XYZ file of C-alpha atoms in Angstrom:
462
model
C 242.468 151.645 -146.143
C 239.412 149.395 -145.714
C 236.985 152.258 -145.479
C 238.265 153.894 -148.606
C 237.972 150.761 -150.533
C 234.493 150.099 -149.341
C 233.309 153.695 -150.083
C 234.367 153.554 -153.502
C 231.829 150.818 -154.101
C 229.034 152.641 -152.511
C 226.918 154.511 -155.077
C 224.969 157.698 -154.890
C 224.894 160.413 -152.379
C 222.102 160.785 -149.800
C 219.897 157.521 -149.273
C 216.185 157.489 -150.107
C 215.906 155.957 -146.830
C 216.381 159.422 -145.300
C 213.334 160.607 -146.911
C 210.708 161.283 -144.215
C 207.379 161.892 -146.206
C 205.451 158.839 -147.314
C 204.965 158.465 -151.054
C 201.760 159.349 -152.927
C 201.521 156.451 -155.213
C 203.004 153.054 -155.967
C 204.994 154.107 -159.045
C 206.901 156.572 -156.744
C 207.097 153.881 -153.966
C 208.736 151.432 -156.397
C 211.133 154.208 -157.679
C 212.047 155.070 -154.089
C 212.945 151.552 -153.524
C 214.852 151.108 -156.696
C 216.750 154.411 -155.567
C 217.323 152.845 -152.050
C 218.880 149.717 -153.491
C 221.014 151.554 -156.040
C 222.534 153.558 -153.110
C 223.590 150.585 -151.078
C 225.847 147.806 -152.009
C 224.656 144.339 -151.035
C 227.047 144.056 -148.347
C 227.300 140.881 -145.989
C 229.507 140.914 -142.860
C 230.884 137.365 -142.082
C 231.835 136.793 -138.538
C 234.034 133.766 -137.586
C 235.381 132.738 -133.934
C 238.456 130.874 -132.803
C 236.604 128.515 -130.417
C 233.238 126.834 -130.226
C 230.705 129.430 -129.810
C 227.200 127.886 -130.364
C 224.969 125.274 -128.728
C 222.927 123.288 -131.444
C 219.222 123.318 -131.108
C 216.955 120.382 -131.286
C 217.164 118.499 -134.534
C 219.591 121.313 -135.821
C 222.371 120.224 -138.270
C 225.812 121.578 -137.642
C 226.099 122.557 -141.335
C 223.622 122.672 -144.293
C 219.904 123.144 -144.426
C 217.204 120.610 -144.389
C 215.271 120.392 -147.719
C 211.526 120.529 -147.020
C 208.202 121.076 -148.894
C 204.424 121.070 -148.702
C 202.779 119.039 -151.053
C 199.456 118.099 -149.578
C 197.266 120.551 -151.702
C 198.741 119.637 -155.063
C 196.478 117.251 -156.714
C 198.512 117.090 -159.961
C 201.108 115.040 -158.013
C 198.280 113.321 -156.121
C 199.647 115.033 -152.946
C 202.637 112.607 -152.906
C 205.731 113.188 -151.308
C 207.380 110.337 -153.414
C 206.043 112.096 -156.819
C 207.336 115.305 -155.429
C 210.967 113.861 -154.790
C 211.180 112.249 -158.012
C 210.315 115.450 -159.950
C 212.536 117.474 -157.849
C 215.329 114.933 -158.332
C 216.152 114.775 -154.701
C 214.657 113.270 -151.541
C 213.486 115.906 -149.269
C 214.283 115.670 -145.579
C 210.838 116.997 -144.208
C 207.312 117.661 -145.099
C 204.615 119.760 -143.461
C 200.952 119.608 -142.838
C 198.496 122.101 -141.330
C 196.531 120.701 -138.423
C 193.850 122.669 -136.656
C 194.072 123.080 -132.839
C 191.504 120.642 -131.634
C 192.046 118.118 -134.474
C 193.696 114.766 -133.364
C 197.473 114.247 -133.977
C 198.010 113.164 -137.609
C 199.642 109.671 -136.617
C 198.799 108.027 -140.246
C 200.415 111.040 -141.952
C 203.432 111.030 -139.691
C 203.976 107.372 -140.486
C 203.613 108.180 -144.197
C 206.396 110.740 -143.785
C 208.540 108.464 -142.059
C 208.119 105.979 -144.789
C 209.287 108.447 -147.211
C 212.626 108.759 -145.303
C 211.616 112.190 -143.709
C 210.547 113.663 -140.675
C 207.513 115.654 -139.948
C 206.854 119.344 -139.424
C 203.307 120.107 -138.160
C 201.751 123.635 -138.546
C 199.325 123.602 -135.486
C 196.940 126.313 -135.725
C 194.482 127.573 -132.954
C 192.095 129.030 -135.344
C 189.412 129.332 -132.849
C 191.590 131.594 -130.709
C 194.049 131.312 -127.887
C 191.355 131.010 -125.234
C 190.734 127.385 -126.497
C 194.320 126.540 -125.823
C 194.534 124.986 -122.262
C 196.698 122.778 -120.292
C 194.016 119.851 -120.663
C 193.561 116.337 -121.796
C 193.722 117.320 -125.385
C 197.095 118.973 -125.243
C 198.528 116.163 -123.317
C 196.981 113.541 -125.856
C 198.523 115.264 -128.640
C 201.862 115.455 -126.866
C 201.629 112.068 -125.944
C 201.095 110.971 -129.566
C 203.947 113.074 -130.807
C 206.184 111.015 -128.276
C 205.047 107.851 -129.473
C 205.838 108.609 -132.989
C 209.277 108.409 -132.087
C 210.834 110.959 -134.410
C 211.898 114.545 -134.272
C 209.063 116.756 -134.952
C 208.917 120.535 -135.903
C 206.010 121.864 -134.234
C 204.911 125.157 -135.641
C 202.560 126.629 -133.186
C 200.338 129.623 -133.946
C 202.596 131.015 -136.873
C 201.874 134.410 -138.378
C 200.768 135.950 -135.182
C 202.352 139.196 -136.144
C 199.743 139.808 -138.529
C 196.153 140.730 -138.336
C 194.524 137.719 -140.220
C 194.853 135.093 -137.606
C 192.498 134.646 -134.617
C 195.349 134.408 -132.351
C 196.903 137.809 -133.003
C 196.499 140.983 -131.268
C 197.534 140.083 -127.518
C 201.209 139.558 -127.256
C 201.001 138.822 -123.572
C 198.338 136.027 -123.968
C 200.274 134.701 -126.958
C 203.493 134.365 -125.003
C 201.649 132.726 -121.859
C 199.979 130.270 -124.164
C 202.988 129.398 -125.994
C 205.188 128.847 -122.847
C 202.330 126.651 -121.486
C 202.394 124.462 -124.622
C 206.136 124.599 -124.796
C 206.580 123.337 -121.286
C 203.947 120.373 -121.989
C 206.006 119.382 -125.074
C 209.311 119.587 -123.158
C 207.978 117.201 -120.397
C 206.080 114.765 -122.549
C 207.613 114.780 -126.073
C 211.224 116.154 -125.655
C 212.105 115.233 -129.183
C 209.806 117.960 -130.531
C 211.201 121.093 -131.576
C 208.985 124.340 -131.099
C 209.268 126.583 -134.102
C 208.159 130.070 -133.615
C 207.352 131.483 -137.161
C 206.266 135.012 -138.443
C 205.447 136.329 -141.776
C 208.119 138.731 -143.038
C 205.887 141.520 -142.466
C 204.702 143.567 -140.557
C 208.122 143.856 -138.769
C 207.068 146.103 -135.967
C 204.820 143.769 -133.979
C 207.335 140.675 -134.349
C 209.436 141.479 -131.238
C 206.416 141.892 -128.976
C 205.379 138.118 -129.542
C 208.728 136.544 -128.796
C 208.387 134.049 -126.033
C 212.101 134.075 -124.975
C 215.130 131.828 -126.063
C 214.232 129.439 -123.279
C 211.001 128.607 -124.992
C 211.920 128.582 -128.581
C 213.887 125.930 -130.399
C 213.789 127.293 -133.959
C 212.718 130.694 -135.296
C 211.003 130.520 -138.593
C 209.620 133.102 -141.454
C 207.176 132.723 -144.052
C 208.111 134.441 -147.180
C 206.407 134.793 -150.604
C 207.519 136.623 -153.965
C 204.312 137.738 -155.741
C 204.109 140.192 -158.764
C 201.350 142.292 -157.112
C 200.297 142.481 -153.298
C 196.822 141.633 -152.290
C 195.966 140.845 -155.989
C 195.939 144.574 -156.646
C 197.701 145.800 -159.902
C 198.340 149.070 -158.084
C 200.714 147.400 -155.671
C 203.375 146.066 -158.005
C 205.977 143.961 -156.094
C 208.089 142.205 -158.559
C 211.117 143.874 -157.441
C 211.232 142.445 -153.977
C 214.317 140.488 -153.201
C 213.572 137.317 -151.283
C 216.786 137.711 -149.286
C 215.960 141.228 -148.147
C 212.638 139.822 -146.925
C 214.277 137.801 -144.446
C 217.009 140.024 -143.238
C 215.113 141.419 -140.268
C 214.344 138.131 -138.698
C 217.711 136.470 -139.759
C 219.707 139.485 -138.118
C 217.684 139.565 -135.069
C 217.526 135.718 -134.150
C 220.106 133.792 -135.971
C 222.950 134.314 -133.284
C 220.953 132.154 -130.884
C 218.494 130.136 -132.885
C 218.624 128.244 -135.924
C 216.531 129.811 -138.766
C 213.806 128.110 -140.823
C 212.136 129.185 -143.874
C 208.754 127.405 -142.807
C 206.993 128.547 -146.125
C 208.520 129.734 -149.253
C 206.515 130.433 -152.443
C 206.880 132.386 -155.816
C 204.164 132.776 -158.128
C 204.710 132.116 -161.961
C 201.077 133.076 -162.840
C 198.548 135.708 -161.204
C 194.974 136.350 -162.203
C 195.810 139.964 -161.201
C 196.992 140.572 -164.726
C 196.736 137.279 -166.363
C 200.143 136.927 -167.217
C 202.338 133.725 -167.028
C 205.883 134.569 -165.905
C 208.029 131.571 -165.462
C 211.174 133.626 -165.844
C 210.044 135.582 -162.431
C 209.634 132.348 -160.503
C 212.900 130.945 -161.882
C 214.818 134.091 -161.044
C 213.460 134.225 -157.486
C 214.087 130.452 -156.803
C 217.697 130.898 -158.191
C 218.362 134.002 -156.147
C 217.089 132.307 -152.698
C 218.569 128.837 -152.897
C 221.917 129.723 -154.535
C 222.407 132.687 -151.863
C 221.410 130.498 -148.605
C 224.774 128.583 -148.261
C 227.077 131.640 -148.232
C 225.190 134.456 -147.176
C 222.749 132.734 -144.642
C 224.684 129.887 -142.920
C 222.104 130.059 -140.010
C 219.225 129.164 -142.244
C 219.018 125.580 -141.324
C 215.827 124.427 -143.135
C 213.703 125.742 -146.055
C 210.315 124.323 -147.071
C 208.837 125.212 -150.694
C 205.071 125.728 -150.566
C 203.974 123.679 -153.723
C 200.404 124.906 -154.041
C 198.334 126.273 -156.949
C 196.090 128.615 -154.938
C 193.819 129.141 -158.034
C 192.470 125.677 -157.577
C 191.963 125.893 -153.736
C 188.617 126.070 -151.978
C 189.253 129.396 -150.373
C 188.139 131.975 -153.048
C 190.026 134.854 -151.383
C 193.216 133.181 -152.109
C 192.534 132.281 -155.699
C 195.146 134.806 -156.989
C 198.618 132.995 -157.402
C 200.004 129.846 -158.503
C 203.013 128.827 -156.411
C 203.356 125.212 -157.586
C 206.465 124.283 -159.446
C 205.548 120.630 -160.311
C 203.335 121.449 -163.369
C 205.937 123.589 -165.142
C 209.017 121.726 -166.534
C 211.130 124.985 -166.659
C 210.501 125.838 -163.140
C 210.888 122.318 -161.512
C 214.066 122.109 -163.508
C 215.370 125.410 -162.039
C 214.476 123.946 -158.416
C 215.971 120.706 -159.193
C 219.442 122.579 -160.071
C 219.124 125.185 -157.321
C 218.645 122.436 -154.464
C 221.110 119.774 -155.993
C 223.864 120.777 -153.967
C 224.602 118.550 -151.041
C 224.309 121.590 -148.745
C 220.521 120.991 -149.029
C 220.177 117.981 -146.879
C 217.777 115.035 -147.610
C 218.122 113.235 -144.203
C 217.640 114.208 -140.656
C 221.202 114.790 -139.051
C 222.000 112.908 -136.124
C 223.696 115.604 -134.097
C 223.638 115.816 -130.396
C 221.331 118.566 -129.444
C 223.235 121.050 -127.022
C 226.449 120.050 -128.356
C 228.772 123.148 -128.497
C 230.169 123.725 -131.953
C 231.973 126.529 -133.949
C 229.290 128.187 -136.263
C 229.665 131.033 -138.859
C 227.587 133.960 -138.503
C 226.545 136.608 -141.082
C 224.792 139.810 -140.802
C 222.870 141.168 -143.777
C 221.365 144.724 -144.451
C 222.292 148.112 -144.911
C 225.806 149.525 -144.330
C 226.100 153.104 -145.453
C 228.692 155.936 -145.562
C 228.762 159.116 -143.600
C 231.652 161.586 -143.478
C 234.131 159.050 -144.565
C 233.014 156.202 -142.204
C 230.976 152.970 -142.798
C 228.231 152.489 -140.362
C 226.165 149.388 -139.370
C 223.138 149.008 -137.051
C 223.976 148.783 -133.309
C 222.172 145.537 -133.233
C 225.185 143.816 -135.069
C 227.332 144.467 -132.135
C 224.786 143.523 -129.394
C 223.270 140.549 -131.275
C 226.080 138.981 -133.450
C 229.159 140.012 -131.486
C 227.149 139.914 -128.043
C 228.947 142.753 -126.882
C 227.328 144.874 -124.069
C 226.262 148.327 -125.102
C 225.549 151.327 -123.153
C 224.821 154.977 -123.844
C 227.134 157.258 -122.151
C 226.326 160.624 -120.919
C 228.424 162.424 -123.496
C 226.279 160.708 -126.077
C 228.617 157.854 -127.115
C 227.871 154.203 -127.026
C 230.316 152.040 -124.928
C 230.692 148.604 -126.145
C 232.246 145.830 -124.000
C 233.181 142.368 -125.302
C 234.677 139.707 -122.971
C 237.661 138.129 -124.294
C 238.767 135.117 -122.120
C 237.723 137.101 -119.148
C 239.390 140.241 -120.324
C 237.319 143.267 -121.303
C 237.711 144.653 -124.656
C 236.140 148.278 -124.722
C 235.020 150.334 -127.586
C 233.722 153.887 -127.265
C 232.076 155.295 -130.379
C 229.744 157.919 -131.518
C 226.376 157.053 -133.032
C 224.245 158.417 -135.621
C 220.380 158.018 -136.112
C 219.289 156.543 -139.445
C 216.528 155.478 -141.392
C 216.353 152.298 -143.625
C 213.670 150.956 -145.853
C 211.682 148.067 -144.073
C 209.453 146.990 -146.672
C 205.648 148.077 -147.112
C 202.825 148.448 -144.813
C 199.818 146.205 -145.240
C 198.070 148.353 -147.891
C 201.054 147.379 -150.155
C 201.619 151.084 -151.217
C 203.041 153.258 -148.200
C 206.796 152.641 -147.668
C 207.743 151.720 -144.236
C 210.907 152.990 -142.537
C 212.687 151.577 -139.638
C 214.693 153.894 -137.178
C 218.171 152.602 -136.292
C 221.109 153.647 -134.332
C 224.269 153.135 -136.203
C 227.844 152.736 -135.218
C 231.130 153.141 -137.094
C 231.804 149.598 -138.211
C 235.494 149.364 -138.649
C 236.578 151.771 -135.666
C 234.337 149.605 -133.281
C 235.290 146.369 -134.483
C 238.975 146.890 -134.290
C 238.716 148.346 -130.866
C 236.734 145.229 -129.935
C 239.697 143.054 -131.112
C 238.507 141.932 -134.462
C 240.767 141.334 -137.515
C 238.916 142.848 -140.664
C 239.398 141.984 -144.248
C 237.291 142.211 -147.305
C 236.537 140.738 -150.583
C 234.339 143.066 -152.937
C 231.016 143.256 -150.921
C 232.217 140.743 -148.232
C 233.555 141.981 -145.038
C 235.196 139.613 -142.858
C 235.500 139.825 -139.062
C 237.721 137.399 -137.386
C 238.119 137.071 -133.445
């Protein structure tokens, strides 16, 4: 049986995720995380449908992922897109630039991006706060300039609002109201612009509160950085963190309805925290991420590498890590090989937005065994399979999936469970997320899916 075959592959008895008490020190924290990973296999659920099932977003490729980068703070390559492309051995489809809200539209830079055969990605930051963002002449001029550029633009407005370090965080209602106003202005004036709503991978808990809604977001982005220590603190080791696990929450939550963008990805090879140069660390993380995206994360449709040596930057607080790849031959060669696949796109795809296509979907994260059954977060059924879920009076969960107008119903028990969800901002205290988990095999079969597996890959077919 499937369940028996899968259970054999699960290691250990009780998950570290069930531990309720916070750990006292970083060593214990790291040990708990390693224990957690040892007890869970690296499962991926793959879901395919028998008919077109997804409407493409603005500038979204039907398959593959745009290869992108940030090079404007790398003086060793003269901030040059052409030099970066040459070193990487491949043209990049998009480059990004930070623009403060209130600054003019970067028309000259956009022209340079187009001349490089790419399309622009603008990180537009209201650093003076959301109160400065109004439906006024500045906003409309910026949108009009975007229209005149006559090229699709990723507009990443007010990213990382889920943290406390930006001047536009702390008020989700105001954020959503402001975002929708900006969206509506660009939809009217510059409809080629794709609004990208981007969070940092942590903290997770505020993320949902800031989401403006599917009608107001074209792409969902996430910023992820692999460092050897958090906050430059040697007591906060983080080398064990997996870049894949760091994107799972956002990917699982939003990928069924929106293309996912890694708006910034960086990995350090040198940190002043311990003064150690560690090219192998950077190479391993780059290989792990870029080699895994095509099969495990097919809904990631763009990834931008952050090619910056923060040790040389003007902001003294950030002079901790060197994320650049272009000054280390070993790392740039690893990046070259990791991105060589034609899966990583060098050009804007000329797909019709709103086209209905058949997309593969995946779900990543913890699947656990309990009393001979495999369980997965209820969100898998409601988000990925888009089943209606209702808690019944007898304590079971009823799932309904509509199959050509015919309801398929599954009524299954649920269990409460805790899974590891990263770290708190102090970098030390573990953070657990509560989930309601449903029996995977039983529920999927009752909803009419065929199930097969290959090692740690579980396949659901409609």
